[in-house]
Short mmCIF file of C-alpha atoms in Angstrom, two decimals:
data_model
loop_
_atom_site.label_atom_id
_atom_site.label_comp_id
_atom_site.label_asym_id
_atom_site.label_seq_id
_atom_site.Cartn_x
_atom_site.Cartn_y
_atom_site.Cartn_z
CA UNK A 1 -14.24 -7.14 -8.48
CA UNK A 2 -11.32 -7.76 -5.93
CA UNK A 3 -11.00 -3.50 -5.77
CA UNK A 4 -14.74 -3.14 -5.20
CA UNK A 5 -14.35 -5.18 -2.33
CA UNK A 6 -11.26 -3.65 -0.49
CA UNK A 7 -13.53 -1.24 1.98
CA UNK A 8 -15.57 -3.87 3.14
CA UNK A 9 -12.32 -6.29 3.34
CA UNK A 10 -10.95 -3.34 5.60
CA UNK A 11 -13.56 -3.12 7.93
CA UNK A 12 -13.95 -6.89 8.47
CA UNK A 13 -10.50 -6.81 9.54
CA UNK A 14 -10.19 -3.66 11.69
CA UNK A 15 -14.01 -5.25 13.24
CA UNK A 16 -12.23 -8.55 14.18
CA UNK A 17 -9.20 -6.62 15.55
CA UNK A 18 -10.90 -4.40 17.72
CA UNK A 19 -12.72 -8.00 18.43
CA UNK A 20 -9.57 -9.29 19.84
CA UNK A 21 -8.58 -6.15 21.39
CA UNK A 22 -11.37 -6.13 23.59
CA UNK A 23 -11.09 -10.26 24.02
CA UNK A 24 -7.02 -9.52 25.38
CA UNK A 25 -6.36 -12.26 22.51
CA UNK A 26 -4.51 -10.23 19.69
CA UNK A 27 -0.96 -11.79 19.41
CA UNK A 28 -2.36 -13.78 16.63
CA UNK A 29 -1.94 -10.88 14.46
CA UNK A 30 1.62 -9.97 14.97
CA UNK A 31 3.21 -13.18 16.77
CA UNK A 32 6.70 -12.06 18.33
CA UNK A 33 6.89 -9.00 16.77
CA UNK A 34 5.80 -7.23 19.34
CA UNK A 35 8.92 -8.01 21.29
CA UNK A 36 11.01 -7.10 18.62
CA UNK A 37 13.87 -3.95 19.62
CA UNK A 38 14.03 -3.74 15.74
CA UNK A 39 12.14 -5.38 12.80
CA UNK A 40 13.85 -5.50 9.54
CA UNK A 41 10.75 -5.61 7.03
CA UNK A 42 11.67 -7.69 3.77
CA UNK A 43 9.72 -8.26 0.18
CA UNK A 44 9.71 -8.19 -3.50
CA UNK A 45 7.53 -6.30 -6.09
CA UNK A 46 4.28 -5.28 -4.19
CA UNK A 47 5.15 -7.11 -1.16
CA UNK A 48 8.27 -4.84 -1.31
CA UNK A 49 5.90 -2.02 -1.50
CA UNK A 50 3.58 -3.11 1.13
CA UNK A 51 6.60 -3.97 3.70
CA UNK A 52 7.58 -0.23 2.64
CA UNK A 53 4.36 1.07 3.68
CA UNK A 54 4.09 -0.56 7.02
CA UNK A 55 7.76 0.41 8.12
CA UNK A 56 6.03 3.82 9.28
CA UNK A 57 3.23 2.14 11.07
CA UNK A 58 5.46 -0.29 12.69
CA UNK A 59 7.55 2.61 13.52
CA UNK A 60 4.99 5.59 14.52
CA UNK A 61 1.89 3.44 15.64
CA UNK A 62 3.90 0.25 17.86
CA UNK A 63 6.94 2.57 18.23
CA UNK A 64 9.55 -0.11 16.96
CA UNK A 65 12.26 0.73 14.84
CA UNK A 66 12.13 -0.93 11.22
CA UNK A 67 14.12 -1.29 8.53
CA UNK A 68 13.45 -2.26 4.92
CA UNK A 69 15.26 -5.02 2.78
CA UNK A 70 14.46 -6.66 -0.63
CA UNK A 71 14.44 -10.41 0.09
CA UNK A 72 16.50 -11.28 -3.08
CA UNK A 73 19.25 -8.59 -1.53
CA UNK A 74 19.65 -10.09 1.60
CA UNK A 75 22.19 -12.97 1.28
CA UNK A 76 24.55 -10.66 -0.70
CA UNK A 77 24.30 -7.53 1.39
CA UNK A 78 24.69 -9.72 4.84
CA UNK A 79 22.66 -6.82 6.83
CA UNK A 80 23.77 -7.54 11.37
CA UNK A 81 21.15 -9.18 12.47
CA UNK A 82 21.60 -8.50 16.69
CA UNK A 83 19.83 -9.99 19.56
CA UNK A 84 16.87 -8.36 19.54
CA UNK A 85 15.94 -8.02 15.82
CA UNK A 86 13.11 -10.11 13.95
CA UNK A 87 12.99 -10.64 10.40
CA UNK A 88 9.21 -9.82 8.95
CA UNK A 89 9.02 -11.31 5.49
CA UNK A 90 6.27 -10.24 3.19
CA UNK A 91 5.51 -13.05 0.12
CA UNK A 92 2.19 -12.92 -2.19
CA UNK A 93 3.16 -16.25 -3.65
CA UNK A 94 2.74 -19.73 -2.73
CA UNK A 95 6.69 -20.65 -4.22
CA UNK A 96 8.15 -17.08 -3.87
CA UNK A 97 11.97 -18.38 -4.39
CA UNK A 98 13.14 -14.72 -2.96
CA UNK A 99 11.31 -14.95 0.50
CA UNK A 100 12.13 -18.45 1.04
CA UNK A 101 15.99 -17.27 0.32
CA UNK A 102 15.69 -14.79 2.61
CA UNK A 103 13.78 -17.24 5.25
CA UNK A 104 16.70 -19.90 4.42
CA UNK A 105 19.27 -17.21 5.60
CA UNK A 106 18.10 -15.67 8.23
CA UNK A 107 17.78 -19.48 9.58
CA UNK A 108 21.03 -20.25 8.73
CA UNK A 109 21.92 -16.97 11.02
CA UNK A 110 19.85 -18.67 14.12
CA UNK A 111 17.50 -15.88 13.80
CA UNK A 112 13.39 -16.97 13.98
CA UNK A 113 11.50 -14.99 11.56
CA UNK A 114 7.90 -14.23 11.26
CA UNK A 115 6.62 -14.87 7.48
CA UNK A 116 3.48 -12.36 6.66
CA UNK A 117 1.80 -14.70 3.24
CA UNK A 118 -1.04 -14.29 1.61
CA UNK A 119 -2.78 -17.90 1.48
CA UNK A 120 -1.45 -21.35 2.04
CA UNK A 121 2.38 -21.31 1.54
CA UNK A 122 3.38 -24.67 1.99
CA UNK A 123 7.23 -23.96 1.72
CA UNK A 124 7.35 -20.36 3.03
CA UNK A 125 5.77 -21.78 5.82
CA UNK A 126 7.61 -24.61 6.75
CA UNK A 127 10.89 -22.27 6.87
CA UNK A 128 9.38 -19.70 8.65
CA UNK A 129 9.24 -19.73 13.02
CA UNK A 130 5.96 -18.16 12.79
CA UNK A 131 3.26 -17.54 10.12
CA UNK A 132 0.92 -14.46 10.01
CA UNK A 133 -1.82 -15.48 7.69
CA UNK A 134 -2.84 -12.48 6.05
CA UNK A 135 -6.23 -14.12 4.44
CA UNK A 136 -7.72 -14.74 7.80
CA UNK A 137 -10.96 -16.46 8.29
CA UNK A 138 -12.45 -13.02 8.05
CA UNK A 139 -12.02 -12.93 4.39
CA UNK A 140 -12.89 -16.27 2.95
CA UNK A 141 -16.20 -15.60 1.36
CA UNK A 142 -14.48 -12.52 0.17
CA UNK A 143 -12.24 -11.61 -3.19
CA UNK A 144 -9.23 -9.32 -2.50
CA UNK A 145 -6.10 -8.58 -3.92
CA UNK A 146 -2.97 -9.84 -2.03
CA UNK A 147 -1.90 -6.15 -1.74
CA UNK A 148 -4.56 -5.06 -0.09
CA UNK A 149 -4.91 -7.98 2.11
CA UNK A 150 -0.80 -7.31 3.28
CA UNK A 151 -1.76 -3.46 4.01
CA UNK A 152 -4.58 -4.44 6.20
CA UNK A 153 -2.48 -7.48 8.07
CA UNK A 154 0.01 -5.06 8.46
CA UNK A 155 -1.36 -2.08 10.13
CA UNK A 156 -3.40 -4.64 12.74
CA UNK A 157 0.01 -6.19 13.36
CA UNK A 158 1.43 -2.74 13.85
CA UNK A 159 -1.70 -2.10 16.20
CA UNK A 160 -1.48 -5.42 18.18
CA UNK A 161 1.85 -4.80 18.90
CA UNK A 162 1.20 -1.53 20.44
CA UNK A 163 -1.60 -3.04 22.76
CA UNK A 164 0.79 -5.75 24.00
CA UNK A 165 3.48 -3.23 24.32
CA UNK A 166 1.57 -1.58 26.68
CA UNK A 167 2.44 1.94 24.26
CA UNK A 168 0.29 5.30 23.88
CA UNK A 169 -2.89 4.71 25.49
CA UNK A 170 -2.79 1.07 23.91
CA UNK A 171 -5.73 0.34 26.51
CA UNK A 172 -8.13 2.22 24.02
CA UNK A 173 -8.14 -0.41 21.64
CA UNK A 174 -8.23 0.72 17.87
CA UNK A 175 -6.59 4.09 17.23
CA UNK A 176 -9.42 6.23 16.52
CA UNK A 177 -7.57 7.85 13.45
CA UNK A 178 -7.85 4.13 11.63
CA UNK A 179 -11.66 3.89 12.29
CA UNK A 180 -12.85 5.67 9.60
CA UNK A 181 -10.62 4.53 6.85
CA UNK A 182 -13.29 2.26 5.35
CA UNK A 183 -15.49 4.77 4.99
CA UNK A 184 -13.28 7.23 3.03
CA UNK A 185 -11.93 3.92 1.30
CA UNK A 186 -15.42 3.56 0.06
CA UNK A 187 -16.11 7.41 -0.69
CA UNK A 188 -12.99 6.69 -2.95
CA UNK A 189 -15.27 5.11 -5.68
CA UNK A 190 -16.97 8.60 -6.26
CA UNK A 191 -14.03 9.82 -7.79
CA UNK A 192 -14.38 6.78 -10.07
CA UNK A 193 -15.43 8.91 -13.33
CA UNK A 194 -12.15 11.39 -12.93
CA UNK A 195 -9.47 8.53 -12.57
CA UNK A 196 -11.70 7.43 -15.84
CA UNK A 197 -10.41 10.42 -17.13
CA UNK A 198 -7.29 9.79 -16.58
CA UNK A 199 -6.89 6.31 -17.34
CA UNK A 200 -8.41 6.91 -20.76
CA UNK A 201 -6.01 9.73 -21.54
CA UNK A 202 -2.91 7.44 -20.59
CA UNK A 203 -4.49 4.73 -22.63
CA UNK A 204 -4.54 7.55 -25.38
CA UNK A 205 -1.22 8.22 -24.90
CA UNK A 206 0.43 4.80 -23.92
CA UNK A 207 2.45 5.85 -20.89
CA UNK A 208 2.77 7.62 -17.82
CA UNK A 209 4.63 8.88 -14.47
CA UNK A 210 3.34 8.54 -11.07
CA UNK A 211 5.35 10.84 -8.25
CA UNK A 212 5.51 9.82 -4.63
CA UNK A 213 7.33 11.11 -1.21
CA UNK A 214 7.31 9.71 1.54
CA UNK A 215 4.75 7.06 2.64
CA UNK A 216 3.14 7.67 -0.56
CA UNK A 217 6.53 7.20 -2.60
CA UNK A 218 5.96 3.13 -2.93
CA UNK A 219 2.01 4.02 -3.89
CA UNK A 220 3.83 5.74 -7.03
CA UNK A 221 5.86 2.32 -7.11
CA UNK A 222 2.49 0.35 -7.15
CA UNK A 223 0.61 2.85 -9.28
CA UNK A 224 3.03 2.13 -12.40
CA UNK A 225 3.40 -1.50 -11.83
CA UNK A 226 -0.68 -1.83 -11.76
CA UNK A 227 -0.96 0.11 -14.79
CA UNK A 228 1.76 -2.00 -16.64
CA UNK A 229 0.66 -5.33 -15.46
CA UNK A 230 -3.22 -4.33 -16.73
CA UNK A 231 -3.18 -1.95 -19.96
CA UNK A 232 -0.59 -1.71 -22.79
CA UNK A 233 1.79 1.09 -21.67
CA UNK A 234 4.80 2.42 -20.40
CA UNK A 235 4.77 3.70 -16.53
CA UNK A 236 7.65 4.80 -14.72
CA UNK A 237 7.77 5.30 -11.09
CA UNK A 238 9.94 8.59 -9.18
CA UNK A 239 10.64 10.27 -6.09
CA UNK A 240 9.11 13.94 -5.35
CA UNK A 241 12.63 14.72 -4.35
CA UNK A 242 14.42 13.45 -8.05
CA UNK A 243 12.71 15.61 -10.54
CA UNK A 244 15.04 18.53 -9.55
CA UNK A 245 17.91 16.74 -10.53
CA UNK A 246 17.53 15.50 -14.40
CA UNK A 247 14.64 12.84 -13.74
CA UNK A 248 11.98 15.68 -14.90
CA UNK A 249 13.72 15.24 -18.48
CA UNK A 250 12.12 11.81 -18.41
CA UNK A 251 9.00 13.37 -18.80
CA UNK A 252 7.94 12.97 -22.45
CA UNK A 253 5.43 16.10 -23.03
CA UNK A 254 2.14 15.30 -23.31
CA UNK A 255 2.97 12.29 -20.83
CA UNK A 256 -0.28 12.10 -18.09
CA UNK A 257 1.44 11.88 -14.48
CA UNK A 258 -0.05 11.25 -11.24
CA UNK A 259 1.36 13.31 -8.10
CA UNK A 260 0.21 11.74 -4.70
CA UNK A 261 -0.07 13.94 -1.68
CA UNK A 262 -0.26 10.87 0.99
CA UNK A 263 1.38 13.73 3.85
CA UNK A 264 0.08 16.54 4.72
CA UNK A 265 3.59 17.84 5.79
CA UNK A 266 4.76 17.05 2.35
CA UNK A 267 1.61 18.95 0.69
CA UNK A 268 3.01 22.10 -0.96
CA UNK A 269 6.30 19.37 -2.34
CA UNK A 270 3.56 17.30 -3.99
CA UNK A 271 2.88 20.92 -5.37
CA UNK A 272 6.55 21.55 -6.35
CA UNK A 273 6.64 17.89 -7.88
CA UNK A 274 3.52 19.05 -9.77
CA UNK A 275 4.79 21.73 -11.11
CA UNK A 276 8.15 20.48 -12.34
CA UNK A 277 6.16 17.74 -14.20
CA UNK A 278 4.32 21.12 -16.23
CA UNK A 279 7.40 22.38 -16.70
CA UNK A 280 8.74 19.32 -18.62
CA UNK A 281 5.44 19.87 -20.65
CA UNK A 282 3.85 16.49 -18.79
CA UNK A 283 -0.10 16.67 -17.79
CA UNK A 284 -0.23 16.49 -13.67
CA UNK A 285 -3.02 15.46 -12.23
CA UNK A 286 -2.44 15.64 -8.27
CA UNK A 287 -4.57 13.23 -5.52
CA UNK A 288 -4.55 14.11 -2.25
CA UNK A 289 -7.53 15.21 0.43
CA UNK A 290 -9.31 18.48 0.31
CA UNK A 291 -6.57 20.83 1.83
CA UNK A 292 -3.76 19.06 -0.58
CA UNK A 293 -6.31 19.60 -3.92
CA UNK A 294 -7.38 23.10 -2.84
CA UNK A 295 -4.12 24.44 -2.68
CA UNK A 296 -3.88 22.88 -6.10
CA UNK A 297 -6.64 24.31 -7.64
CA UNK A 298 -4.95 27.85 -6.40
CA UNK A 299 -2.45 27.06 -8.68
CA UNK A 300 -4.37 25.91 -11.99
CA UNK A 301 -3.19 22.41 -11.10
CA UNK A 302 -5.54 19.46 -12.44
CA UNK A 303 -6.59 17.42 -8.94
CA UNK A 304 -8.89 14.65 -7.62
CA UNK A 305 -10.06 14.91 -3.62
CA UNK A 306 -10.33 11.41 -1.52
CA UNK A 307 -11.68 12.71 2.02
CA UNK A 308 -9.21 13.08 4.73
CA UNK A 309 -7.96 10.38 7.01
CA UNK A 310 -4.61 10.56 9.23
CA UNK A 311 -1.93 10.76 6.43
CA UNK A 312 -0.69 7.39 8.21
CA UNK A 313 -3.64 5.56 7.13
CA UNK A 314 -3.75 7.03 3.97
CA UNK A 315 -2.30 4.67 1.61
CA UNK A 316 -5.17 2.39 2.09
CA UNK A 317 -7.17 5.06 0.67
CA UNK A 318 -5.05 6.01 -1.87
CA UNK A 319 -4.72 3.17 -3.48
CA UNK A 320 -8.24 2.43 -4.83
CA UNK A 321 -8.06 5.78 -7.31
CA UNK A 322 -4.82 3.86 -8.44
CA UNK A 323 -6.09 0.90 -9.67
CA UNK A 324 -9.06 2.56 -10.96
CA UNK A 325 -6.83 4.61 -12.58
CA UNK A 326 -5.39 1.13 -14.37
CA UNK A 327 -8.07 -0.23 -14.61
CA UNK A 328 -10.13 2.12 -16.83
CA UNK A 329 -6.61 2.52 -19.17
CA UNK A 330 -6.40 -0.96 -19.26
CA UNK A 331 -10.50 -0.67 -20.71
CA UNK A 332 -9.48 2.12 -23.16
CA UNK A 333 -7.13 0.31 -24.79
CA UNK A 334 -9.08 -3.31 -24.50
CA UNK A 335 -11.54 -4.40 -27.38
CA UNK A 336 -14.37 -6.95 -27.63
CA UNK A 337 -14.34 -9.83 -24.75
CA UNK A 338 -10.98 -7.80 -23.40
CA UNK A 339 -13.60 -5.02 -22.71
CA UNK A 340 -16.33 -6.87 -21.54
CA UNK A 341 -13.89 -8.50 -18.82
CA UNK A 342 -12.86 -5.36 -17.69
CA UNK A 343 -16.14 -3.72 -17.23
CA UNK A 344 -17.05 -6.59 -14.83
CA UNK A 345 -14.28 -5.47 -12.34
CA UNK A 346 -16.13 -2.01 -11.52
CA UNK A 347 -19.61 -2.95 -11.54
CA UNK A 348 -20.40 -4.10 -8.23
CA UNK A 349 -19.57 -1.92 -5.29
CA UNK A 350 -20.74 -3.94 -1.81
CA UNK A 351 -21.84 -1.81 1.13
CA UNK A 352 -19.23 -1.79 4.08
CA UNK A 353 -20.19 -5.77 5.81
CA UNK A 354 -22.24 -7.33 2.80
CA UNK A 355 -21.21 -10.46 2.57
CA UNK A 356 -22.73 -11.77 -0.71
#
């Protein structure tokens, strides 16, 4: 149910956003980050992934330099922390021992950080100099995953931070190249029947790869640990870049991988990545948007099209064929009540603003 939901939970958020945009009242979304000289982004396991995502945004849409850390890495890597720099930490959990490490360090530095959680978090909280609640009162009638609800907390508190920076054309409100992610979010679900295809061949098979570069390289990250943490299989995560040197031989043949082409600069890579997965005798299926897929069906290359959105943004769209992806392996390997739970989770698709 919760990935049903994820278009209209993006467009409630980018609606209240532009809300506050208009309203001059949008430092609720990012707190002090906006007058950060550098932001050094921190998580674990997806929140790791989602703090990953968001370094480009906070980079390329608010124009601040960010850096990524894993919170559980922090004490023991000591990482300067000058004038200037503010601590983001990401945490999905109420008693997520690895952000409030992190929090308890950085404090013990005399630096104020800003903790992005998803719900109440009594004790992240009460460490933290400022809270970003990434729930909002937007989304209470609503179910979402905490991933998705980081992504979209995220790229408005990139956005924010550009309007109160006063950066490129900030006066405009919402970038127009984020407006229409919703949309191809919820055009996503009409690929639903080929990442079926996929998901029951992994099931068949009990494993797969999933290939990433760039932005799209901690989708691959969250693409294996989705499929792990639903269905009975094996799923290992690389870099584009690796499979030239050994990783390919990882490749089991036979193994089903998914190649993500989240960059259009990085298109004919995802191609190269593709093809050294055939090589290794693995089954690549590659999803990108139409120019990424036709170039892959010039070269006999299995692909699935999600419709085209600035390659910035794309991650949010990406990642519904993902967990569609796990979530129909997880149903061809499930059997009586297993089944029947799972079947529940793709039925109903709300229209963009239904709120029941």
């Amino acid at each position: 149910e919760e990935v049903m939901w994820q278009p209209a939970v993006a467009a409630r958020v980018l609606h209240a956003l532009e809300r506050d945009l208009e309203s001059g009242t949008v430092e609720r979304w990012c707190g002090p980050l906006w007058r950060a000289e550098r932001i050094l982004a921190l998580g674990c396991g997806d929140s790791y992934h989602a703090a990953h995502i968001a370094r480009a945004w906070f980079e390329h849409v608010a124009g601040i330099p960010t850096e990524l850390e894993l919170s559980w890495e922090l004490a023991a890597r000591r990482p300067i922390l000058e004038k200037g720099v503010v601590p983001l930490v990401v945490s999905s959990s109420q008693t997520d021992a690895d952000a409030l490490a992190a929090l308890r360090h950085v404090n013990q530095r005399g630096v104020p950080a800003v903790a992005l959680v998803h719900g109440s978090s009594t004790a992240v909280t009460e460490e933290a100099a400022t809270v970003l609640d990434c729930t909002h009162t937007e989304l209470e009638d609503v179910p979402t995953t905490a991933f998705l609800s980081q992504l979209c907390a995220l790229a408005a508190a990139s956005i924010s931070a550009r309007n109160l920076r006063g950066d490129r054309g900030a006066s405009e409100g919402l970038p127009r190249s984020i407006t229409d992610v919703p949309r191809a979010m919820e055009a996503a679900f009409g690929i639903e029947e080929q990442c079926a295809e996929i998901g029951r061949r992994i099931g068949e098979v009990g494993r797969a790869v999933f290939v990433g570069r760039g932005i799209g390289r901690p989708l691959a990250s969250l693409g294996a640990r989705r499929l792990e943490a639903l269905a009975p299989v094996s799923a290992i995560d690389v870099g584009g870049g690796e499979l030239k040197y050994g990783l390919r031989e990882r490749i089991e043949p036979g193994t089903p991988a998914v190649v993500l082409a989240a960059d259009e600069g990085a298109t004919r890579e995802a191609l190269s990545d593709a093809r050294h997965v055939l090589a290794s005798g693995g089954e690549p299926w590659l999803i990108g948007d139409a120019r990424a897929t036709t170039l892959a069906a010039r070269h006999g290359l299995r692909h699935i099209s999600v419709d085209r959105v600035d390659p910035l943004w794309a991650p949010l769209v990406l990642a519904i064929p993902l967990q569609l992806i796990a979530c129909h392996a997880a149903r061809a390997g499930a059997t009586g009540h297993e089944a029947e739970g799972l079947e529940g989770e793709t039925q109903h698709k709300p229209a963009i603003g239904e709120s029941e």
